[in-house]
Amino acid sequence: MRKKIIAGNWKMFKTVNEAVELVNGLKREVSDITAVDVVVCPTFVNLAVVADMLVDNNIKLGAQNLFWENEGAFTGEVSAPMLKAVGVEYVIIGHSERRQYFHETNDTVNKRLKSALKAGLLPIVCVGENLAEREGGKTFDVVKDHITGSLAGLSPEDMGKVVVAYEPVWAIGTGKTATSAQAQEVHKFIRETLTKMFGGAVADGVRIQYGGSVKPENTADLMFQPDIDGALVGGASLKVDSFAAIVKNSIKK
Ligand code: PGA
């Protein structure tokens, strides 16, 4: 049984005071929940403050990116051991906004992934096609390319620690959600691809999140598909009520 994982990607939102307010609200609403893993991913500058607030709490902490060298003259970058030392458990890698605006490729995603695993972080690796690719019938080609390229060279044991997030770019921040059937179809394809790469036992254990305009209203429909094991939530993770409702709606009653 794969345990669902609901992660809030705060992107470049929330000053420190706003982050504290949001985490206080979430602690009131979802701290007691153990049926699913709940993760919040603030900006780098707010990680230490949020880490302190989450000591001895079920809510887990994630970062949104990292650089693959451990230290050095890389102005503006943050490394995996630095994240680990501050109390981070998860790290989002290769989000489509990083691929689109910051020139990330499968190759740089792969380097980040290996460095995260080496430091003992649990990576959330994002894959997904854009609108032109979907309309051009290239969804499976693009997703296969992202999966094989981003996860290249991983041992089956390391793959067991990775979460994959399928995020169709056309559904991110647009209010356009993939239907549960559209999402399930791609999730199943991802699991088949993982089976070819790492074997069935490993692939069966990998949690595959859906991301792209997840809201309280569409959570249950998406989350109870056979190959969907959680959500990576952007906009709706910025408010206590909507994120708490998504977490609660992802648990089978
Ligand atoms: P969204 O973002 O929920 O605002 O569509 C999802 C994401 O980018 O992870």
PDB file of C-alpha atoms and ligand atoms in Angstrom:
ATOM      1  CA  MET A   1       0.000   0.000   0.000  1.00  0.00           C
ATOM      2  CA  ARG A   2       1.459   3.327  -1.033  1.00  0.00           C
ATOM      3  CA  LYS A   3       0.900   6.097   1.504  1.00  0.00           C
ATOM      4  CA  LYS A   4      -0.447   9.217  -0.167  1.00  0.00           C
ATOM      5  CA  ILE A   5       1.637  12.360  -0.061  1.00  0.00           C
ATOM      6  CA  ILE A   6       0.085  15.824  -0.287  1.00  0.00           C
ATOM      7  CA  ALA A   7       2.687  18.555  -0.728  1.00  0.00           C
ATOM      8  CA  GLY A   8       2.169  22.303  -0.821  1.00  0.00           C
ATOM      9  CA  ASN A   9       4.483  24.112  -3.221  1.00  0.00           C
ATOM     10  CA  TRP A  10       4.396  27.702  -2.002  1.00  0.00           C
ATOM     11  CA  LYS A  11       6.500  28.898  -4.961  1.00  0.00           C
ATOM     12  CA  MET A  12       7.657  32.529  -4.506  1.00  0.00           C
ATOM     13  CA  PHE A  13       4.888  33.443  -2.069  1.00  0.00           C
ATOM     14  CA  LYS A  14       4.797  34.332   1.648  1.00  0.00           C
ATOM     15  CA  THR A  15       6.986  36.681   3.672  1.00  0.00           C
ATOM     16  CA  VAL A  16       8.269  35.219   6.917  1.00  0.00           C
ATOM     17  CA  ASN A  17       5.305  36.535   8.929  1.00  0.00           C
ATOM     18  CA  GLU A  18       2.846  35.182   6.383  1.00  0.00           C
ATOM     19  CA  ALA A  19       4.617  31.818   6.401  1.00  0.00           C
ATOM     20  CA  VAL A  20       4.380  31.633  10.208  1.00  0.00           C
ATOM     21  CA  GLU A  21       0.669  32.454  10.053  1.00  0.00           C
ATOM     22  CA  LEU A  22       0.018  29.769   7.440  1.00  0.00           C
ATOM     23  CA  VAL A  23       1.967  27.116   9.340  1.00  0.00           C
ATOM     24  CA  ASN A  24       0.160  27.961  12.595  1.00  0.00           C
ATOM     25  CA  GLY A  25      -3.157  27.484  10.802  1.00  0.00           C
ATOM     26  CA  LEU A  26      -2.067  24.207   9.237  1.00  0.00           C
ATOM     27  CA  LYS A  27      -0.840  22.904  12.579  1.00  0.00           C
ATOM     28  CA  ARG A  28      -4.315  23.514  13.986  1.00  0.00           C
ATOM     29  CA  GLU A  29      -6.011  21.752  11.049  1.00  0.00           C
ATOM     30  CA  VAL A  30      -3.837  18.843   9.920  1.00  0.00           C
ATOM     31  CA  SER A  31      -1.267  18.070  12.627  1.00  0.00           C
ATOM     32  CA  ASP A  32      -3.212  15.029  13.822  1.00  0.00           C
ATOM     33  CA  ILE A  33      -3.389  13.452  10.373  1.00  0.00           C
ATOM     34  CA  THR A  34      -1.176  10.428   9.862  1.00  0.00           C
ATOM     35  CA  ALA A  35      -3.099   8.592   7.120  1.00  0.00           C
ATOM     36  CA  VAL A  36      -1.324  10.683   4.471  1.00  0.00           C
ATOM     37  CA  ASP A  37       2.045  12.440   4.454  1.00  0.00           C
ATOM     38  CA  VAL A  38       1.624  16.218   4.506  1.00  0.00           C
ATOM     39  CA  VAL A  39       4.532  18.361   3.300  1.00  0.00           C
ATOM     40  CA  VAL A  40       4.960  22.132   3.027  1.00  0.00           C
ATOM     41  CA  CYS A  41       7.593  23.659   0.733  1.00  0.00           C
ATOM     42  CA  PRO A  42       8.315  27.319   1.585  1.00  0.00           C
ATOM     43  CA  THR A  43      10.967  29.512  -0.037  1.00  0.00           C
ATOM     44  CA  PHE A  44      14.586  29.041   1.086  1.00  0.00           C
ATOM     45  CA  VAL A  45      14.530  32.076   3.393  1.00  0.00           C
ATOM     46  CA  ASN A  46      11.586  30.721   5.374  1.00  0.00           C
ATOM     47  CA  LEU A  47      12.819  27.144   5.787  1.00  0.00           C
ATOM     48  CA  ALA A  48      14.616  27.606   9.119  1.00  0.00           C
ATOM     49  CA  VAL A  49      11.692  29.372  10.773  1.00  0.00           C
ATOM     50  CA  VAL A  50       9.189  26.798   9.536  1.00  0.00           C
ATOM     51  CA  ALA A  51      11.534  23.938  10.525  1.00  0.00           C
ATOM     52  CA  ASP A  52      11.492  25.191  14.122  1.00  0.00           C
ATOM     53  CA  MET A  53       7.703  25.319  14.065  1.00  0.00           C
ATOM     54  CA  LEU A  54       7.439  21.742  12.809  1.00  0.00           C
ATOM     55  CA  VAL A  55       9.693  20.002  15.321  1.00  0.00           C
ATOM     56  CA  ASP A  56       7.733  17.001  16.689  1.00  0.00           C
ATOM     57  CA  ASN A  57       4.911  17.603  14.236  1.00  0.00           C
ATOM     58  CA  ASN A  58       3.475  15.308  11.566  1.00  0.00           C
ATOM     59  CA  ILE A  59       3.729  18.025   8.934  1.00  0.00           C
ATOM     60  CA  LYS A  60       6.971  17.581   7.021  1.00  0.00           C
ATOM     61  CA  LEU A  61       9.237  20.201   5.477  1.00  0.00           C
ATOM     62  CA  GLY A  62      10.331  20.417   1.849  1.00  0.00           C
ATOM     63  CA  ALA A  63      12.402  22.820  -0.256  1.00  0.00           C
ATOM     64  CA  GLN A  64      11.674  23.872  -3.842  1.00  0.00           C
ATOM     65  CA  ASN A  65      15.094  23.402  -5.425  1.00  0.00           C
ATOM     66  CA  LEU A  66      18.789  22.860  -4.690  1.00  0.00           C
ATOM     67  CA  PHE A  67      22.150  23.017  -6.425  1.00  0.00           C
ATOM     68  CA  TRP A  68      24.167  19.848  -6.989  1.00  0.00           C
ATOM     69  CA  GLU A  69      27.529  20.901  -5.533  1.00  0.00           C
ATOM     70  CA  ASN A  70      27.843  20.623  -1.750  1.00  0.00           C
ATOM     71  CA  GLU A  71      29.585  23.988  -1.366  1.00  0.00           C
ATOM     72  CA  GLY A  72      31.729  26.433  -3.284  1.00  0.00           C
ATOM     73  CA  ALA A  73      31.748  29.666  -5.228  1.00  0.00           C
ATOM     74  CA  PHE A  74      28.202  29.413  -6.607  1.00  0.00           C
ATOM     75  CA  THR A  75      26.636  32.723  -5.670  1.00  0.00           C
ATOM     76  CA  GLY A  76      22.954  32.500  -4.927  1.00  0.00           C
ATOM     77  CA  GLU A  77      22.744  28.720  -4.728  1.00  0.00           C
ATOM     78  CA  VAL A  78      21.803  26.394  -1.855  1.00  0.00           C
ATOM     79  CA  SER A  79      23.089  22.821  -1.463  1.00  0.00           C
ATOM     80  CA  ALA A  80      21.553  19.538  -0.337  1.00  0.00           C
ATOM     81  CA  PRO A  81      23.604  19.256   2.894  1.00  0.00           C
ATOM     82  CA  MET A  82      22.555  22.825   3.785  1.00  0.00           C
ATOM     83  CA  LEU A  83      18.895  21.895   3.362  1.00  0.00           C
ATOM     84  CA  LYS A  84      19.355  18.729   5.370  1.00  0.00           C
ATOM     85  CA  ALA A  85      21.074  20.624   8.194  1.00  0.00           C
ATOM     86  CA  VAL A  86      18.165  23.026   8.536  1.00  0.00           C
ATOM     87  CA  GLY A  87      15.664  20.184   8.944  1.00  0.00           C
ATOM     88  CA  VAL A  88      14.401  19.722   5.387  1.00  0.00           C
ATOM     89  CA  GLU A  89      13.203  16.224   4.471  1.00  0.00           C
ATOM     90  CA  TYR A  90      11.835  16.581   0.928  1.00  0.00           C
ATOM     91  CA  VAL A  91      12.959  18.636  -2.062  1.00  0.00           C
ATOM     92  CA  ILE A  92      11.088  19.440  -5.270  1.00  0.00           C
ATOM     93  CA  ILE A  93      13.351  18.978  -8.293  1.00  0.00           C
ATOM     94  CA  GLY A  94      12.760  19.925 -11.928  1.00  0.00           C
ATOM     95  CA  HIS A  95       9.464  21.756 -11.509  1.00  0.00           C
ATOM     96  CA  SER A  96       8.204  22.934 -14.890  1.00  0.00           C
ATOM     97  CA  GLU A  97       8.734  26.555 -13.838  1.00  0.00           C
ATOM     98  CA  ARG A  98      12.406  25.727 -13.234  1.00  0.00           C
ATOM     99  CA  ARG A  99      12.578  23.970 -16.601  1.00  0.00           C
ATOM    100  CA  GLN A 100      10.809  26.874 -18.342  1.00  0.00           C
ATOM    101  CA  TYR A 101      12.328  29.984 -16.716  1.00  0.00           C
ATOM    102  CA  PHE A 102      15.662  28.744 -15.365  1.00  0.00           C
ATOM    103  CA  HIS A 103      16.803  26.488 -18.196  1.00  0.00           C
ATOM    104  CA  GLU A 104      16.698  23.214 -16.284  1.00  0.00           C
ATOM    105  CA  THR A 105      17.130  20.127 -18.395  1.00  0.00           C
ATOM    106  CA  ASN A 106      16.818  16.420 -17.656  1.00  0.00           C
ATOM    107  CA  ASP A 107      20.577  16.462 -17.196  1.00  0.00           C
ATOM    108  CA  THR A 108      20.610  19.189 -14.514  1.00  0.00           C
ATOM    109  CA  VAL A 109      17.553  17.624 -12.855  1.00  0.00           C
ATOM    110  CA  ASN A 110      19.466  14.343 -12.703  1.00  0.00           C
ATOM    111  CA  LYS A 111      22.487  16.014 -11.079  1.00  0.00           C
ATOM    112  CA  ARG A 112      20.272  17.693  -8.489  1.00  0.00           C
ATOM    113  CA  LEU A 113      18.471  14.433  -7.822  1.00  0.00           C
ATOM    114  CA  LYS A 114      21.677  12.488  -7.175  1.00  0.00           C
ATOM    115  CA  SER A 115      23.000  15.184  -4.881  1.00  0.00           C
ATOM    116  CA  ALA A 116      19.708  15.240  -2.920  1.00  0.00           C
ATOM    117  CA  LEU A 117      19.768  11.459  -2.461  1.00  0.00           C
ATOM    118  CA  LYS A 118      23.387  11.520  -1.377  1.00  0.00           C
ATOM    119  CA  ALA A 119      22.516  13.997   1.367  1.00  0.00           C
ATOM    120  CA  GLY A 120      19.584  11.866   2.533  1.00  0.00           C
ATOM    121  CA  LEU A 121      16.812  14.095   1.186  1.00  0.00           C
ATOM    122  CA  LEU A 122      13.662  12.663  -0.396  1.00  0.00           C
ATOM    123  CA  PRO A 123      13.270  14.131  -3.884  1.00  0.00           C
ATOM    124  CA  ILE A 124       9.975  14.997  -5.589  1.00  0.00           C
ATOM    125  CA  VAL A 125      10.859  14.917  -9.289  1.00  0.00           C
ATOM    126  CA  CYS A 126       8.449  16.766 -11.607  1.00  0.00           C
ATOM    127  CA  VAL A 127       7.593  15.730 -15.158  1.00  0.00           C
ATOM    128  CA  GLY A 128       4.894  16.755 -17.604  1.00  0.00           C
ATOM    129  CA  GLU A 129       3.986  17.990 -21.054  1.00  0.00           C
ATOM    130  CA  ASN A 130       2.939  21.485 -22.125  1.00  0.00           C
ATOM    131  CA  LEU A 131      -0.194  22.370 -24.077  1.00  0.00           C
ATOM    132  CA  ALA A 132       1.418  22.266 -27.530  1.00  0.00           C
ATOM    133  CA  GLU A 133       2.910  18.876 -26.741  1.00  0.00           C
ATOM    134  CA  ARG A 134      -0.433  17.505 -25.532  1.00  0.00           C
ATOM    135  CA  GLU A 135      -2.279  18.874 -28.535  1.00  0.00           C
ATOM    136  CA  GLY A 136       0.422  17.507 -30.814  1.00  0.00           C
ATOM    137  CA  GLY A 137      -0.105  13.996 -29.399  1.00  0.00           C
ATOM    138  CA  LYS A 138       3.334  13.997 -27.772  1.00  0.00           C
ATOM    139  CA  THR A 139       2.333  13.570 -24.121  1.00  0.00           C
ATOM    140  CA  PHE A 140       3.730  10.066 -23.707  1.00  0.00           C
ATOM    141  CA  ASP A 141       6.944  10.868 -25.593  1.00  0.00           C
ATOM    142  CA  VAL A 142       7.617  13.915 -23.432  1.00  0.00           C
ATOM    143  CA  VAL A 143       6.791  12.175 -20.162  1.00  0.00           C
ATOM    144  CA  LYS A 144       8.963   9.195 -21.122  1.00  0.00           C
ATOM    145  CA  ASP A 145      11.820  11.543 -21.988  1.00  0.00           C
ATOM    146  CA  HIS A 146      11.483  13.364 -18.643  1.00  0.00           C
ATOM    147  CA  ILE A 147      11.302  10.113 -16.685  1.00  0.00           C
ATOM    148  CA  THR A 148      14.172   8.304 -18.396  1.00  0.00           C
ATOM    149  CA  GLY A 149      16.394  11.412 -18.537  1.00  0.00           C
ATOM    150  CA  SER A 150      15.715  12.748 -15.052  1.00  0.00           C
ATOM    151  CA  LEU A 151      15.988   9.374 -13.315  1.00  0.00           C
ATOM    152  CA  ALA A 152      18.912   7.976 -15.348  1.00  0.00           C
ATOM    153  CA  GLY A 153      21.563   6.011 -13.492  1.00  0.00           C
ATOM    154  CA  LEU A 154      19.644   5.641 -10.226  1.00  0.00           C
ATOM    155  CA  SER A 155      19.900   2.363  -8.349  1.00  0.00           C
ATOM    156  CA  PRO A 156      16.599   0.600  -7.627  1.00  0.00           C
ATOM    157  CA  GLU A 157      17.245   1.290  -3.953  1.00  0.00           C
ATOM    158  CA  ASP A 158      17.581   5.035  -4.552  1.00  0.00           C
ATOM    159  CA  MET A 159      14.504   5.025  -6.787  1.00  0.00           C
ATOM    160  CA  GLY A 160      12.573   3.662  -3.818  1.00  0.00           C
ATOM    161  CA  LYS A 161      13.122   7.008  -2.081  1.00  0.00           C
ATOM    162  CA  VAL A 162      11.936   9.178  -4.985  1.00  0.00           C
ATOM    163  CA  VAL A 163       8.460  10.652  -5.388  1.00  0.00           C
ATOM    164  CA  VAL A 164       7.426  11.491  -8.948  1.00  0.00           C
ATOM    165  CA  ALA A 165       5.030  14.376  -9.638  1.00  0.00           C
ATOM    166  CA  TYR A 166       3.130  14.350 -12.913  1.00  0.00           C
ATOM    167  CA  GLU A 167       2.245  17.954 -13.625  1.00  0.00           C
ATOM    168  CA  PRO A 168       0.807  18.732 -17.042  1.00  0.00           C
ATOM    169  CA  VAL A 169       2.081  22.271 -17.636  1.00  0.00           C
ATOM    170  CA  TRP A 170      -1.219  23.335 -19.195  1.00  0.00           C
ATOM    171  CA  ALA A 171      -2.973  22.571 -15.896  1.00  0.00           C
ATOM    172  CA  ILE A 172      -0.602  24.506 -13.623  1.00  0.00           C
ATOM    173  CA  GLY A 173      -2.073  27.731 -12.271  1.00  0.00           C
ATOM    174  CA  THR A 174      -4.623  27.803 -15.086  1.00  0.00           C
ATOM    175  CA  GLY A 175      -7.656  26.418 -13.281  1.00  0.00           C
ATOM    176  CA  LYS A 176      -7.739  23.705 -15.980  1.00  0.00           C
ATOM    177  CA  THR A 177      -7.361  20.375 -14.201  1.00  0.00           C
ATOM    178  CA  ALA A 178      -6.640  17.179 -16.057  1.00  0.00           C
ATOM    179  CA  THR A 179      -9.625  14.871 -15.747  1.00  0.00           C
ATOM    180  CA  SER A 180      -9.062  11.942 -13.440  1.00  0.00           C
ATOM    181  CA  ALA A 181      -9.028   9.660 -16.501  1.00  0.00           C
ATOM    182  CA  GLN A 182      -6.416  11.832 -18.285  1.00  0.00           C
ATOM    183  CA  ALA A 183      -4.246  11.872 -15.172  1.00  0.00           C
ATOM    184  CA  GLN A 184      -4.631   8.145 -14.430  1.00  0.00           C
ATOM    185  CA  GLU A 185      -3.669   7.284 -18.015  1.00  0.00           C
ATOM    186  CA  VAL A 186      -0.357   9.134 -17.693  1.00  0.00           C
ATOM    187  CA  HIS A 187       0.309   7.894 -14.154  1.00  0.00           C
ATOM    188  CA  LYS A 188      -0.138   4.315 -15.343  1.00  0.00           C
ATOM    189  CA  PHE A 189       2.256   5.012 -18.209  1.00  0.00           C
ATOM    190  CA  ILE A 190       4.797   6.443 -15.756  1.00  0.00           C
ATOM    191  CA  ARG A 191       4.555   3.319 -13.585  1.00  0.00           C
ATOM    192  CA  GLU A 192       5.037   1.102 -16.652  1.00  0.00           C
ATOM    193  CA  THR A 193       8.097   3.132 -17.641  1.00  0.00           C
ATOM    194  CA  LEU A 194       9.465   2.815 -14.092  1.00  0.00           C
ATOM    195  CA  THR A 195       8.850  -0.937 -14.232  1.00  0.00           C
ATOM    196  CA  LYS A 196      11.021  -1.193 -17.346  1.00  0.00           C
ATOM    197  CA  MET A 197      13.756   0.888 -15.719  1.00  0.00           C
ATOM    198  CA  PHE A 198      13.769  -0.418 -12.140  1.00  0.00           C
ATOM    199  CA  GLY A 199      11.634  -3.564 -12.022  1.00  0.00           C
ATOM    200  CA  GLY A 200       8.067  -4.151 -10.899  1.00  0.00           C
ATOM    201  CA  ALA A 201       8.670  -4.273  -7.159  1.00  0.00           C
ATOM    202  CA  VAL A 202      10.315  -0.853  -7.107  1.00  0.00           C
ATOM    203  CA  ALA A 203       7.817   0.701  -9.531  1.00  0.00           C
ATOM    204  CA  ASP A 204       4.886  -0.561  -7.464  1.00  0.00           C
ATOM    205  CA  GLY A 205       6.233   1.244  -4.438  1.00  0.00           C
ATOM    206  CA  VAL A 206       6.896   4.624  -6.083  1.00  0.00           C
ATOM    207  CA  ARG A 207       4.451   7.353  -5.136  1.00  0.00           C
ATOM    208  CA  ILE A 208       3.277   9.372  -8.136  1.00  0.00           C
ATOM    209  CA  GLN A 209       1.631  12.690  -7.320  1.00  0.00           C
ATOM    210  CA  TYR A 210      -0.637  14.643  -9.624  1.00  0.00           C
ATOM    211  CA  GLY A 211      -0.196  18.417  -9.814  1.00  0.00           C
ATOM    212  CA  GLY A 212      -2.033  21.150 -11.707  1.00  0.00           C
ATOM    213  CA  SER A 213      -4.967  23.142 -10.307  1.00  0.00           C
ATOM    214  CA  VAL A 214      -5.732  20.657  -7.525  1.00  0.00           C
ATOM    215  CA  LYS A 215      -8.546  22.100  -5.397  1.00  0.00           C
ATOM    216  CA  PRO A 216     -10.686  20.739  -2.558  1.00  0.00           C
ATOM    217  CA  GLU A 217     -13.501  20.089  -5.061  1.00  0.00           C
ATOM    218  CA  ASN A 218     -11.497  17.898  -7.453  1.00  0.00           C
ATOM    219  CA  THR A 219      -9.260  16.150  -4.899  1.00  0.00           C
ATOM    220  CA  ALA A 220     -11.301  13.038  -4.178  1.00  0.00           C
ATOM    221  CA  ASP A 221     -11.945  12.330  -7.842  1.00  0.00           C
ATOM    222  CA  LEU A 222      -8.227  12.538  -8.678  1.00  0.00           C
ATOM    223  CA  MET A 223      -6.856  10.898  -5.544  1.00  0.00           C
ATOM    224  CA  PHE A 224      -8.817   7.666  -5.723  1.00  0.00           C
ATOM    225  CA  GLN A 225      -7.442   6.569  -9.084  1.00  0.00           C
ATOM    226  CA  PRO A 226      -5.306   3.425  -8.895  1.00  0.00           C
ATOM    227  CA  ASP A 227      -1.988   5.045  -9.849  1.00  0.00           C
ATOM    228  CA  ILE A 228      -2.421   8.478  -8.250  1.00  0.00           C
ATOM    229  CA  ASP A 229      -0.740   8.625  -4.868  1.00  0.00           C
ATOM    230  CA  GLY A 230      -1.080  12.225  -3.813  1.00  0.00           C
ATOM    231  CA  ALA A 231      -0.938  15.796  -5.005  1.00  0.00           C
ATOM    232  CA  LEU A 232       1.549  18.581  -5.508  1.00  0.00           C
ATOM    233  CA  VAL A 233      -0.514  21.682  -4.813  1.00  0.00           C
ATOM    234  CA  GLY A 234       0.411  25.247  -5.795  1.00  0.00           C
ATOM    235  CA  GLY A 235      -2.203  28.001  -5.452  1.00  0.00           C
ATOM    236  CA  ALA A 236      -4.532  26.108  -3.139  1.00  0.00           C
ATOM    237  CA  SER A 237      -1.684  25.381  -0.697  1.00  0.00           C
ATOM    238  CA  LEU A 238      -1.347  29.063   0.179  1.00  0.00           C
ATOM    239  CA  LYS A 239      -4.475  29.165   2.321  1.00  0.00           C
ATOM    240  CA  VAL A 240      -5.139  27.082   5.421  1.00  0.00           C
ATOM    241  CA  ASP A 241      -8.723  26.213   4.514  1.00  0.00           C
ATOM    242  CA  SER A 242      -8.107  24.998   0.986  1.00  0.00           C
ATOM    243  CA  PHE A 243      -4.920  23.051   1.761  1.00  0.00           C
ATOM    244  CA  ALA A 244      -6.459  21.420   4.847  1.00  0.00           C
ATOM    245  CA  ALA A 245      -9.532  20.485   2.809  1.00  0.00           C
ATOM    246  CA  ILE A 246      -7.351  18.901   0.097  1.00  0.00           C
ATOM    247  CA  VAL A 247      -5.502  16.869   2.744  1.00  0.00           C
ATOM    248  CA  LYS A 248      -8.769  15.725   4.332  1.00  0.00           C
ATOM    249  CA  ASN A 249     -10.429  14.945   0.986  1.00  0.00           C
ATOM    250  CA  SER A 250      -7.510  12.711   0.009  1.00  0.00           C
ATOM    251  CA  ILE A 251      -8.276  10.286   2.834  1.00  0.00           C
ATOM    252  CA  LYS A 252     -10.791   7.532   2.090  1.00  0.00           C
ATOM    253  CA  LYS A 253     -13.754   7.848   4.413  1.00  0.00           C
TER     254      LYS A 253
HETATM  255  P1  PGA B   1      -1.204  24.901  -9.095  1.00  0.00           P
HETATM  256  O1  PGA B   1       0.365  24.580  -9.127  1.00  0.00           O
HETATM  257  O2  PGA B   1      -1.814  23.993  -8.063  1.00  0.00           O
HETATM  258  O3  PGA B   1      -1.289  26.353  -8.702  1.00  0.00           O
HETATM  259  O4  PGA B   1      -1.740  24.646 -10.454  1.00  0.00           O
HETATM  260  C1  PGA B   1       0.844  23.260  -9.025  1.00  0.00           C
HETATM  261  C2  PGA B   1       2.352  23.264  -9.088  1.00  0.00           C
HETATM  262  O5  PGA B   1       2.922  24.047  -9.865  1.00  0.00           O
HETATM  263  O6  PGA B   1       3.025  22.496  -8.381  1.00  0.00           O
END
